């Protein structure tokens, strides 16, 4: 990716100097403040298709310098929205070993340890994610809040390969697994709003669905995620740890935050 970081001279407070949308409207992430939530009885449970990938399926796990990302099968999709959205990749945002608070979305300003994003594009209207990424109806991202607690076996399908992608631009092939197991049990309870990519170029092109219920990973799993990766290349003399890769919450302005659940 291009030269932007989460902190320092190329950090998030400077993104809008090179990427104008980052200073524009409909930005993500946001805080889900109780007083701003509106129950919407028309919000149906999320339905995903073909998330249970065979181990014969080969996925690419990579360190792009901003996150750990996993390529996803184009058979995977969200089928419960007005258009079909086909999966492209998933990635994470997390804090650090000393501060296990790195989710992007927050709930009444509570920041979770990490957040999983499963990125999809509107395949009814666009042939691929590159053409969809800057369109207002282009993307749908499923967000999952992650807290430290019980060990998560599904997470191991990614963590066990993480030492093969310690440095920027490193990639490894990994076997498919049941991606549904990374989502919470209940897909009927979620926050819904119109937002943006949370990284440059910050296009306001994302229909956000953030599940109400977090998943858990163990402290050891969190520490592995938070300490294994570098945002610098293998040959860089000064290795830069990859952590705290979350954008601060953005102004909600006049946006509606819908919820599919009553208190
Ligand atoms: N939080 S977020 O907004 O969901 C989000 C990220 F935070 C994030 F780091 C990425 S990235 O890893 O690609 C690094 C910089 O774009 C993405 N990529 C998406 C959008 C950009 C184009 C593209 C092309 C193919 C696959 C995925 C994507 C992203 F959508
Ligand atoms: Zn993300």
XYZ file of N, CA and C and ligand atoms in Angstrom:
820
model
N 0.834 -1.200 0.000
C 0.000 0.000 0.000
C 0.863 1.241 0.000
N 0.179 2.390 -0.112
C 0.896 3.673 -0.185
C 1.503 4.006 1.175
N 2.164 5.193 1.244
C 2.905 5.561 2.454
C 2.018 6.284 3.443
N 1.183 5.590 4.191
C 0.452 6.225 5.281
C 0.594 5.332 6.491
N 0.499 5.926 7.655
C 0.658 5.159 8.889
C -0.500 5.527 9.814
N -0.511 4.955 10.992
C -1.558 5.302 11.972
C -1.099 6.399 12.920
N 0.239 6.603 12.981
C 0.767 7.606 13.911
C 1.954 8.313 13.250
N 2.354 9.456 13.802
C 3.533 10.140 13.264
C 3.207 11.058 12.102
N 4.221 11.502 11.343
C 4.033 12.525 10.304
C 3.114 12.088 9.159
N 2.985 10.764 8.927
C 2.045 10.283 7.888
C 0.805 9.689 8.563
N 0.619 10.023 9.839
C -0.437 9.403 10.647
C -1.831 9.902 10.322
N -2.824 9.348 11.013
C -4.239 9.560 10.663
C -4.656 11.024 10.710
N -3.998 11.868 11.534
C -4.368 13.289 11.568
C -3.932 14.011 10.294
N -3.105 13.341 9.472
C -2.574 13.958 8.231
C -3.129 13.295 6.986
N -3.911 12.212 7.123
C -4.394 11.478 5.945
C -5.079 12.403 4.950
N -5.885 13.369 5.458
C -6.699 14.205 4.553
C -5.835 15.123 3.687
N -4.553 15.287 4.042
C -3.672 16.145 3.226
C -3.386 15.480 1.879
N -3.382 14.127 1.862
C -3.139 13.418 0.592
C -4.396 12.732 0.086
N -5.311 12.386 1.004
C -6.514 11.636 0.640
C -7.720 12.454 1.096
N -8.245 13.321 0.204
C -9.279 14.292 0.622
C -10.513 13.669 1.274
N -10.922 12.457 0.805
C -12.124 11.857 1.403
C -11.957 11.637 2.910
N -10.693 11.433 3.353
C -10.460 11.161 4.786
C -10.915 12.337 5.652
N -11.015 13.529 5.052
C -11.487 14.717 5.777
C -12.930 15.049 5.446
N -13.600 14.138 4.723
C -14.967 14.400 4.253
C -16.033 13.814 5.146
N -17.213 13.602 4.560
C -18.386 13.131 5.300
C -18.433 11.600 5.318
N -19.345 11.092 6.115
C -19.652 9.647 6.187
C -18.433 8.800 6.549
N -17.561 9.308 7.419
C -16.340 8.589 7.771
C -16.578 7.531 8.848
N -15.735 6.512 8.795
C -15.742 5.402 9.762
C -14.358 5.289 10.378
N -14.246 4.717 11.598
C -15.322 4.153 12.408
C -16.048 5.235 13.210
N -17.099 4.799 13.933
C -17.835 5.705 14.805
C -18.082 5.021 16.159
N -18.486 5.847 17.133
C -18.890 5.321 18.442
C -20.388 5.036 18.392
N -20.773 3.859 18.887
C -22.204 3.497 18.949
C -22.714 3.965 20.318
N -23.172 5.203 20.369
C -23.651 5.804 21.612
C -25.138 5.507 21.769
N -25.501 4.949 22.900
C -26.883 4.488 23.137
C -27.930 5.508 22.676
N -27.703 6.779 23.033
C -28.710 7.807 22.749
C -28.939 8.065 21.278
N -28.012 7.572 20.421
C -28.129 7.848 18.989
C -28.699 6.657 18.222
N -28.945 5.529 18.919
C -29.355 4.301 18.228
C -30.860 4.318 17.964
N -31.230 3.816 16.763
C -32.651 3.702 16.459
C -32.964 2.261 16.059
N -33.871 1.613 16.767
C -34.293 0.254 16.433
C -35.005 0.282 15.086
N -34.599 -0.630 14.174
C -35.240 -0.714 12.861
C -35.751 -2.139 12.662
N -37.078 -2.346 12.774
C -37.629 -3.708 12.679
C -37.485 -4.331 11.295
N -37.070 -3.529 10.279
C -36.912 -4.097 8.930
C -35.521 -4.723 8.746
N -34.640 -4.574 9.739
C -33.282 -5.140 9.605
C -33.315 -6.648 9.827
N -33.095 -7.426 8.750
C -33.156 -8.879 8.813
C -31.844 -9.492 9.288
N -31.890 -10.713 9.835
C -30.627 -11.386 10.185
C -29.693 -11.457 8.973
N -28.387 -11.302 9.233
C -27.400 -11.424 8.148
C -27.318 -12.902 7.752
N -27.330 -13.156 6.453
C -27.170 -14.530 5.942
C -25.934 -14.551 5.053
N -25.001 -15.478 5.378
C -23.799 -15.610 4.551
C -23.840 -16.954 3.828
N -23.211 -17.019 2.666
C -23.183 -18.232 1.842
C -21.731 -18.691 1.671
N -21.557 -20.020 1.731
C -20.271 -20.650 1.385
C -19.092 -20.174 2.227
N -19.379 -19.812 3.469
C -18.291 -19.378 4.362
C -17.483 -20.566 4.888
N -18.081 -21.799 4.770
C -17.394 -22.977 5.297
C -16.467 -23.538 4.220
N -15.248 -22.992 4.146
C -14.321 -23.328 3.063
C -13.641 -24.667 3.325
N -13.438 -25.446 2.243
C -12.743 -26.721 2.350
C -11.252 -26.479 2.615
N -10.594 -27.359 3.377
C -9.139 -27.226 3.578
C -8.356 -27.420 2.272
N -9.052 -27.945 1.232
C -8.403 -28.059 -0.088
C -8.311 -26.703 -0.778
N -9.124 -25.756 -0.306
C -9.088 -24.396 -0.859
C -7.827 -23.709 -0.304
N -7.050 -23.060 -1.163
C -5.834 -22.359 -0.725
C -6.127 -20.866 -0.654
N -5.883 -20.258 0.505
C -6.077 -18.817 0.668
C -4.703 -18.166 0.854
N -4.613 -16.878 0.523
C -3.348 -16.158 0.726
C -3.446 -15.317 1.989
N -2.542 -15.587 2.936
C -2.451 -14.796 4.173
C -1.276 -13.854 4.001
N -1.515 -12.530 4.182
C -0.441 -11.592 3.926
C -0.338 -10.478 4.948
N 0.864 -9.895 5.028
C 1.132 -8.705 5.834
C 1.279 -7.553 4.835
N 0.293 -6.644 4.784
C 0.381 -5.552 3.806
C 0.951 -4.289 4.432
N 1.523 -4.417 5.612
C 2.130 -3.275 6.292
C 1.150 -2.505 7.150
N -0.177 -2.737 6.896
C -1.212 -2.049 7.683
C -1.995 -3.032 8.540
N -2.031 -4.297 8.095
C -2.812 -5.298 8.811
C -2.383 -6.683 8.347
N -2.930 -7.695 8.994
C -2.818 -9.059 8.474
C -4.110 -9.293 7.695
N -3.976 -9.673 6.434
C -5.163 -9.863 5.596
C -5.189 -11.260 5.019
N -6.414 -11.791 4.895
C -6.613 -13.127 4.321
C -7.502 -12.979 3.099
N -7.032 -13.447 1.956
C -7.869 -13.420 0.748
C -9.002 -14.417 0.948
N -10.159 -14.153 0.354
C -11.314 -15.031 0.551
C -11.817 -15.558 -0.797
N -12.518 -16.679 -0.738
C -13.057 -17.298 -1.948
C -14.195 -16.452 -2.523
N -14.213 -16.245 -3.847
C -15.313 -15.501 -4.478
C -16.646 -16.254 -4.438
N -16.615 -17.498 -3.874
C -17.885 -18.207 -3.666
C -18.612 -17.661 -2.431
N -17.832 -17.020 -1.562
C -18.403 -16.507 -0.300
C -19.178 -15.216 -0.554
N -20.331 -15.079 0.072
C -21.118 -13.855 -0.134
C -22.078 -13.608 1.030
N -22.608 -12.372 1.026
C -23.721 -12.009 1.919
C -24.963 -12.016 1.024
N -25.991 -12.790 1.420
C -27.167 -12.946 0.539
C -28.402 -12.230 1.077
N -28.302 -11.603 2.232
C -29.513 -11.024 2.851
C -29.645 -9.518 2.629
N -28.762 -8.939 1.824
C -28.872 -7.487 1.538
C -29.580 -7.301 0.203
N -29.888 -6.041 -0.164
C -30.675 -5.798 -1.397
C -29.920 -6.215 -2.653
N -28.599 -6.143 -2.578
C -27.754 -6.694 -3.648
C -26.901 -7.820 -3.061
N -26.386 -8.677 -3.924
C -25.446 -9.695 -3.447
C -24.080 -9.052 -3.280
N -23.446 -9.323 -2.141
C -22.099 -8.799 -1.894
C -21.155 -9.975 -1.792
N -20.128 -9.995 -2.646
C -19.173 -11.107 -2.710
C -17.944 -10.790 -1.865
N -17.451 -11.782 -1.123
C -16.319 -11.578 -0.216
C -15.028 -11.330 -0.994
N -14.177 -10.474 -0.450
C -12.868 -10.187 -1.050
C -11.736 -10.550 -0.093
N -11.776 -10.054 1.134
C -10.715 -10.330 2.094
C -11.188 -10.046 3.507
N -10.457 -10.578 4.470
C -10.699 -10.189 5.847
C -9.377 -9.723 6.430
N -9.445 -8.872 7.434
C -8.269 -8.344 8.110
C -8.673 -7.934 9.515
N -7.654 -7.524 10.289
C -7.906 -7.179 11.689
C -7.336 -5.808 12.023
N -7.854 -5.234 13.119
C -7.295 -4.031 13.745
C -7.124 -4.380 15.221
N -6.012 -3.967 15.828
C -5.783 -4.369 17.211
C -4.980 -3.311 17.944
N -4.850 -3.472 19.252
C -4.094 -2.548 20.101
C -2.649 -2.983 20.211
N -2.154 -3.090 21.424
C -0.765 -3.532 21.624
C -0.700 -4.389 22.875
N 0.445 -5.017 23.068
C 0.598 -5.888 24.254
C 0.353 -5.092 25.538
N 0.840 -3.831 25.553
C 0.704 -3.042 26.799
C -0.688 -2.414 26.909
N -1.413 -2.299 25.751
C -2.748 -1.683 25.814
C -3.688 -2.465 24.901
N -4.313 -3.539 25.440
C -5.151 -4.415 24.590
C -6.488 -3.761 24.262
N -6.432 -2.596 23.603
C -7.643 -1.870 23.170
C -7.350 -1.322 21.782
N -7.912 -2.008 20.775
C -7.589 -1.590 19.409
C -8.718 -1.782 18.427
N -9.960 -1.906 18.921
C -11.082 -1.978 17.977
C -11.259 -0.601 17.340
N -11.920 -0.554 16.216
C -12.188 0.718 15.520
C -13.533 1.273 15.955
N -14.588 0.443 15.874
C -15.875 0.868 16.419
C -15.846 0.707 17.929
N -16.573 1.596 18.635
C -16.642 1.537 20.097
C -18.120 1.564 20.497
N -18.414 1.065 21.674
C -19.795 1.020 22.183
C -19.846 1.857 23.450
N -20.565 2.990 23.381
C -20.538 3.960 24.494
C -19.101 4.224 24.940
N -18.248 4.428 23.902
C -16.815 4.745 24.070
C -15.998 3.626 24.689
N -16.580 2.416 24.799
C -15.772 1.260 25.201
C -15.066 0.719 23.963
N -13.741 0.688 24.017
C -12.944 0.145 22.924
C -12.587 -1.308 23.255
N -12.850 -2.210 22.305
C -12.555 -3.628 22.500
C -11.097 -3.897 22.137
N -10.636 -5.111 22.424
C -9.218 -5.441 22.202
C -8.835 -5.359 20.735
N -9.739 -5.834 19.866
C -9.457 -5.884 18.437
C -10.780 -5.889 17.678
N -10.676 -5.886 16.342
C -11.874 -5.921 15.485
C -11.516 -6.631 14.195
N -12.421 -7.529 13.778
C -12.282 -8.277 12.520
C -13.191 -7.627 11.478
N -12.690 -7.434 10.272
C -13.501 -6.923 9.169
C -13.489 -7.915 8.013
N -14.680 -8.295 7.561
C -14.808 -9.137 6.377
C -15.364 -8.244 5.272
N -14.519 -7.966 4.264
C -14.820 -6.993 3.219
C -15.467 -7.675 2.021
N -16.636 -7.128 1.598
C -17.372 -7.664 0.436
C -17.643 -6.516 -0.525
N -17.843 -6.857 -1.825
C -18.224 -5.817 -2.792
C -19.522 -6.213 -3.489
N -20.249 -5.199 -3.969
C -21.543 -5.383 -4.612
C -21.354 -6.030 -5.984
N -21.489 -7.358 -6.025
C -21.217 -8.102 -7.269
C -22.408 -8.119 -8.212
N -23.561 -7.559 -7.771
C -24.677 -7.371 -8.710
C -24.348 -6.221 -9.662
N -23.586 -5.228 -9.142
C -23.357 -4.012 -9.937
C -21.935 -3.863 -10.456
N -20.960 -4.480 -9.792
C -19.555 -4.244 -10.168
C -18.831 -5.567 -10.381
N -17.909 -5.612 -11.378
C -17.230 -6.874 -11.717
C -16.170 -7.283 -10.700
N -15.635 -6.319 -9.958
C -14.589 -6.645 -8.978
C -14.524 -5.555 -7.915
N -13.742 -5.764 -6.876
C -13.703 -4.794 -5.767
C -13.036 -3.489 -6.194
N -12.102 -3.537 -7.132
C -11.404 -2.304 -7.537
C -12.355 -1.299 -8.168
N -13.365 -1.809 -8.900
C -14.335 -0.875 -9.508
C -15.407 -0.487 -8.493
N -15.585 -1.315 -7.464
C -16.639 -1.051 -6.470
C -16.175 -0.130 -5.344
N -14.853 -0.100 -5.089
C -14.330 0.484 -3.842
C -14.665 1.955 -3.650
N -14.877 2.715 -4.767
C -15.163 4.153 -4.620
C -16.607 4.502 -4.982
N -17.489 3.525 -5.010
C -18.916 3.741 -5.332
C -19.732 3.718 -4.036
N -20.746 4.602 -3.982
C -21.507 4.731 -2.727
C -22.205 3.425 -2.348
N -22.536 2.589 -3.332
C -23.170 1.277 -3.051
C -22.196 0.140 -3.356
N -20.886 0.433 -3.181
C -19.866 -0.518 -3.618
C -19.532 -1.637 -2.665
N -19.426 -1.307 -1.360
C -18.892 -2.286 -0.395
C -19.841 -2.547 0.760
N -19.721 -3.743 1.335
C -20.395 -4.085 2.602
C -19.343 -4.776 3.461
N -19.110 -4.254 4.647
C -18.123 -4.849 5.545
C -18.835 -5.350 6.795
N -18.549 -6.614 7.163
C -19.046 -7.185 8.423
C -17.965 -6.934 9.476
N -18.352 -6.294 10.561
C -17.418 -6.007 11.641
C -17.715 -6.879 12.854
N -16.664 -7.436 13.441
C -16.811 -8.276 14.633
C -15.888 -7.742 15.718
N -16.462 -7.366 16.844
C -15.663 -6.887 17.975
C -15.013 -8.089 18.647
N -13.779 -7.915 19.089
C -13.006 -9.019 19.670
C -12.586 -8.629 21.076
N -12.912 -9.508 22.046
C -12.434 -9.235 23.411
C -11.591 -10.413 23.888
N -10.769 -10.173 24.919
C -9.896 -11.213 25.478
C -10.706 -12.046 26.464
N -10.707 -13.363 26.227
C -11.445 -14.272 27.121
C -11.098 -15.696 26.781
N -12.119 -16.469 26.392
C -11.926 -17.891 26.052
C -11.052 -18.028 24.801
N -10.275 -19.097 24.757
C -9.488 -19.471 23.571
C -10.425 -19.668 22.389
N -9.973 -19.238 21.181
C -10.810 -19.326 19.985
C -10.148 -20.233 18.947
N -10.635 -21.471 18.807
C -9.995 -22.425 17.881
C -9.958 -21.915 16.428
N -11.006 -21.226 15.999
C -11.064 -20.750 14.604
C -9.922 -19.770 14.327
N -9.584 -18.982 15.317
C -8.533 -17.962 15.170
C -7.179 -18.618 14.902
N -7.015 -19.872 15.392
C -5.734 -20.583 15.212
C -5.432 -20.856 13.741
N -6.488 -20.967 12.905
C -6.265 -21.218 11.477
C -5.481 -20.085 10.828
N -5.470 -18.923 11.465
C -4.699 -17.764 10.987
C -3.430 -17.611 11.825
N -3.587 -17.668 13.151
C -2.441 -17.391 14.027
C -1.290 -18.361 13.831
N -1.610 -19.634 13.494
C -0.517 -20.612 13.435
C 0.430 -20.321 12.261
N 0.005 -19.455 11.326
C 0.870 -19.126 10.177
C 1.488 -17.733 10.291
N 1.206 -17.042 11.392
C 1.543 -15.609 11.455
C 3.064 -15.368 11.433
N 3.865 -16.339 11.901
C 5.325 -16.131 11.878
C 5.928 -16.233 10.486
N 5.069 -16.642 9.508
C 5.535 -16.671 8.117
C 5.313 -15.340 7.408
N 4.597 -14.405 8.078
C 4.312 -13.110 7.431
C 4.702 -11.967 8.371
N 5.827 -12.138 9.077
C 6.204 -11.137 10.089
C 6.427 -9.758 9.499
N 6.889 -9.717 8.214
C 7.305 -8.441 7.619
C 6.428 -8.055 6.444
N 6.418 -6.738 6.146
C 5.573 -6.170 5.097
C 5.784 -6.910 3.775
N 4.677 -7.143 3.058
C 4.682 -7.781 1.732
C 5.012 -9.268 1.777
N 5.159 -9.875 2.960
C 5.303 -11.332 3.024
C 3.923 -11.964 2.923
N 3.850 -13.107 2.220
C 2.598 -13.828 2.003
C 2.852 -15.320 2.170
N 1.834 -16.027 2.654
C 1.896 -17.488 2.692
C 0.543 -18.044 2.252
N 0.568 -19.293 1.708
C -0.667 -19.987 1.354
C -1.164 -20.738 2.582
N -2.441 -20.626 2.893
C -2.997 -21.356 4.031
C -4.255 -22.104 3.580
N -4.571 -23.235 4.216
C -5.761 -23.994 3.841
C -7.031 -23.263 4.277
N -8.087 -23.451 3.501
C -9.378 -22.876 3.878
C -9.867 -23.466 5.188
N -10.766 -22.751 5.820
C -11.401 -23.215 7.060
C -12.768 -22.553 7.154
N -13.516 -22.866 8.204
C -14.870 -22.321 8.322
C -14.827 -20.878 8.818
N -14.907 -19.933 7.891
C -14.833 -18.499 8.221
C -16.042 -18.091 9.076
N -17.133 -18.864 8.934
C -18.327 -18.564 9.760
C -17.985 -18.655 11.247
N -17.015 -19.499 11.582
C -16.645 -19.702 13.000
C -15.944 -18.480 13.587
N -15.559 -17.535 12.730
C -14.954 -16.284 13.220
C -16.022 -15.238 13.558
N -17.275 -15.526 13.145
C -18.368 -14.578 13.415
C -19.055 -14.985 14.717
N -19.751 -14.058 15.381
C -20.485 -14.436 16.589
C -21.628 -15.385 16.245
N -22.159 -16.035 17.297
C -23.240 -16.996 17.068
C -24.450 -16.300 16.436
N -24.824 -15.152 17.030
C -26.032 -14.451 16.577
C -25.690 -13.445 15.486
N -26.243 -13.677 14.295
C -26.063 -12.724 13.185
C -27.304 -11.846 13.039
N -28.239 -11.946 13.989
C -29.466 -11.141 13.894
C -29.374 -9.846 14.695
N -28.310 -9.716 15.519
C -28.170 -8.500 16.332
C -26.941 -7.716 15.870
N -27.199 -6.521 15.305
C -26.082 -5.729 14.762
C -26.420 -4.251 14.688
N -25.334 -3.434 14.589
C -25.420 -2.004 14.318
C -25.298 -1.846 12.809
N -25.995 -0.872 12.206
C -25.989 -0.654 10.758
C -25.911 0.842 10.467
N -24.953 1.253 9.644
C -24.892 2.670 9.234
C -24.090 2.816 7.949
N -24.233 3.969 7.294
C -23.475 4.259 6.078
C -22.152 4.909 6.467
N -21.048 4.319 6.002
C -19.738 4.835 6.377
C -18.709 4.675 5.274
N -17.468 4.518 5.703
C -16.345 4.582 4.753
C -15.316 3.489 5.031
N -14.336 3.417 4.136
C -13.119 2.671 4.447
C -12.490 3.354 5.642
N -11.873 2.599 6.538
C -11.229 3.221 7.699
C -9.734 3.434 7.459
N -9.319 3.193 6.205
C -7.940 3.501 5.813
C -8.002 4.370 4.574
N -6.953 5.108 4.290
C -6.916 5.816 3.016
C -7.161 4.859 1.869
N -7.929 5.243 0.843
C -8.397 6.604 0.543
C -9.727 7.000 1.228
N -10.212 6.206 2.224
C -11.380 6.603 3.055
C -12.637 6.833 2.224
N -12.773 6.153 1.090
C -13.986 6.333 0.261
C -15.247 6.071 1.088
N -16.255 6.954 0.951
C -17.540 6.745 1.668
C -18.389 5.721 0.925
N -17.930 4.507 0.887
C -18.508 3.468 0.017
C -18.931 2.218 0.764
N -19.000 2.294 2.111
C -19.205 1.075 2.895
C -20.553 1.074 3.615
N -21.332 0.006 3.381
C -22.493 -0.289 4.227
C -21.941 -1.120 5.390
N -21.909 -0.515 6.571
C -21.327 -1.170 7.748
C -22.376 -1.974 8.497
N -21.998 -3.206 8.837
C -22.767 -4.065 9.735
C -21.787 -4.514 10.806
N -21.973 -4.047 12.045
C -21.089 -4.444 13.158
C -21.938 -5.249 14.139
N -21.570 -6.500 14.352
C -22.370 -7.373 15.205
C -22.322 -6.899 16.655
N -23.473 -7.039 17.328
C -23.611 -6.570 18.717
C -22.702 -7.397 19.649
N -22.645 -8.702 19.400
C -21.936 -9.585 20.326
C -20.493 -9.802 19.895
N -19.544 -9.565 20.803
C -18.140 -9.800 20.463
C -17.817 -11.290 20.418
N -16.717 -11.623 19.763
C -16.131 -12.963 19.901
C -14.975 -12.802 20.890
N -14.506 -13.953 21.402
C -13.362 -13.878 22.311
C -12.173 -14.597 21.696
N -10.993 -14.131 22.089
C -9.750 -14.878 21.854
C -9.009 -14.864 23.183
N -8.081 -15.823 23.368
C -7.379 -15.870 24.654
C -6.331 -14.762 24.720
N -5.857 -14.477 25.946
C -4.815 -13.455 26.109
C -3.573 -13.826 25.293
N -3.234 -15.121 25.299
C -2.058 -15.584 24.544
C -2.257 -15.366 23.037
N -3.483 -15.642 22.553
C -3.774 -15.403 21.131
C -3.683 -13.914 20.809
N -4.217 -13.071 21.722
C -4.152 -11.630 21.488
C -2.693 -11.171 21.437
N -1.870 -11.666 22.385
C -0.466 -11.243 22.436
C 0.284 -11.687 21.179
N -0.073 -12.862 20.660
C 0.557 -13.320 19.409
C 0.245 -12.333 18.280
N -1.058 -11.969 18.161
C -1.466 -11.027 17.111
C -0.768 -9.678 17.303
N -0.680 -9.234 18.565
C -0.197 -7.876 18.855
C 1.316 -7.747 18.810
N 2.035 -8.888 18.836
C 3.504 -8.786 18.917
C 4.236 -9.466 17.759
N 3.526 -10.185 16.893
C 4.223 -10.983 15.873
C 4.656 -10.169 14.653
N 3.932 -9.087 14.354
C 4.074 -8.469 13.030
C 4.825 -7.139 13.059
N 5.444 -6.861 11.898
C 6.125 -5.572 11.677
C 5.539 -4.907 10.438
N 5.474 -3.561 10.461
C 4.978 -2.843 9.279
C 6.123 -2.545 8.314
N 7.344 -2.897 8.723
C 8.526 -2.635 7.894
C 8.911 -3.902 7.138
N 9.744 -3.712 6.101
C 10.223 -4.855 5.310
C 11.249 -5.663 6.091
N 11.436 -6.910 5.667
C 12.377 -7.812 6.348
C 13.779 -7.204 6.380
N 14.152 -6.483 5.315
C 15.545 -5.997 5.258
C 15.737 -4.644 5.938
N 14.609 -4.016 6.374
C 14.759 -2.703 7.040
C 15.601 -2.827 8.296
N 16.542 -1.902 8.462
C 17.449 -1.981 9.627
C 16.674 -1.700 10.924
N 15.662 -0.807 10.852
C 14.897 -0.490 12.068
C 13.503 -1.104 11.964
N 13.281 -2.306 12.484
C 11.959 -2.935 12.390
C 10.909 -2.131 13.147
N 9.751 -1.920 12.483
C 8.653 -1.145 13.092
C 7.530 -2.104 13.486
N 7.251 -2.281 14.770
C 6.152 -3.181 15.153
C 4.821 -2.730 14.552
N 4.018 -3.690 14.116
C 2.677 -3.396 13.589
C 1.674 -3.623 14.713
N 1.245 -2.516 15.316
C 0.177 -2.604 16.316
C -0.526 -1.249 16.408
N -1.568 -1.170 17.204
C -2.395 0.050 17.279
C -2.806 0.519 15.891
N -3.154 -0.429 15.032
C -3.539 -0.125 13.638
C -5.039 0.116 13.535
N -5.520 1.068 14.370
C -6.940 1.433 14.353
C -7.088 2.931 14.139
N -8.154 3.302 13.390
C -8.482 4.716 13.214
C -9.341 5.171 14.369
N -9.155 6.408 14.804
C -9.993 6.971 15.879
C -11.422 7.114 15.361
N -12.393 7.161 16.293
C -13.798 7.312 15.887
C -14.000 8.706 15.270
N -14.908 8.775 14.304
C -15.151 9.956 13.488
C -16.503 10.588 13.831
N -16.725 11.849 13.444
C -18.024 12.499 13.730
C -19.193 11.769 13.053
N -20.258 11.545 13.836
C -21.457 10.887 13.275
C -22.247 11.885 12.433
N -22.151 13.189 12.793
C -22.918 14.251 12.106
C -24.408 13.890 12.155
N -25.084 13.970 11.001
C -26.550 13.751 11.035
C -26.904 12.320 10.657
N -25.891 11.416 10.699
C -26.172 10.030 10.303
C -27.043 9.324 11.320
N -27.889 8.410 10.791
C -28.679 7.517 11.625
C -27.841 6.275 11.912
N -27.852 5.839 13.196
C -27.243 4.545 13.498
C -28.393 3.599 13.816
N -28.627 2.637 12.958
C -29.748 1.708 13.139
C -29.278 0.487 13.919
N -30.177 -0.111 14.678
C -29.884 -1.377 15.356
C -31.021 -2.361 15.077
N -30.659 -3.631 14.973
C -31.640 -4.679 14.647
C -32.228 -5.266 15.926
N -31.817 -4.718 17.073
C -32.228 -5.287 18.367
C -32.798 -4.194 19.264
N -33.690 -4.627 20.173
C -34.176 -3.698 21.206
C -33.303 -3.937 22.434
N -33.228 -2.975 23.316
C -32.336 -3.156 24.489
C -32.529 -4.543 25.090
N -11.226 -1.170 7.616
S -11.573 -1.350 6.065
O -12.081 -0.099 5.555
O -12.468 -2.485 5.904
C -10.090 -1.736 5.218
C -8.859 -1.695 5.844
F -8.710 -1.300 7.120
C -7.708 -2.083 5.172
F -6.501 -2.033 5.816
C -7.769 -2.510 3.871
S -6.309 -3.066 3.096
O -5.842 -4.179 3.919
O -6.558 -3.393 1.739
C -5.062 -1.822 3.188
C -5.466 -0.535 2.585
O -6.572 -0.525 1.832
C -9.007 -2.514 3.199
N -8.975 -2.902 1.871
C -10.098 -2.924 0.978
C -10.477 -1.527 0.515
C -9.411 -0.977 -0.389
C -9.293 -1.808 -1.660
C -9.373 -3.270 -1.425
C -9.022 -4.167 -2.440
C -9.086 -5.543 -2.222
C -9.477 -6.037 -0.984
C -9.795 -5.168 0.047
C -9.791 -3.810 -0.192
C -10.154 -2.141 3.900
F -11.353 -2.180 3.306
Zn -10.781 -2.785 8.630
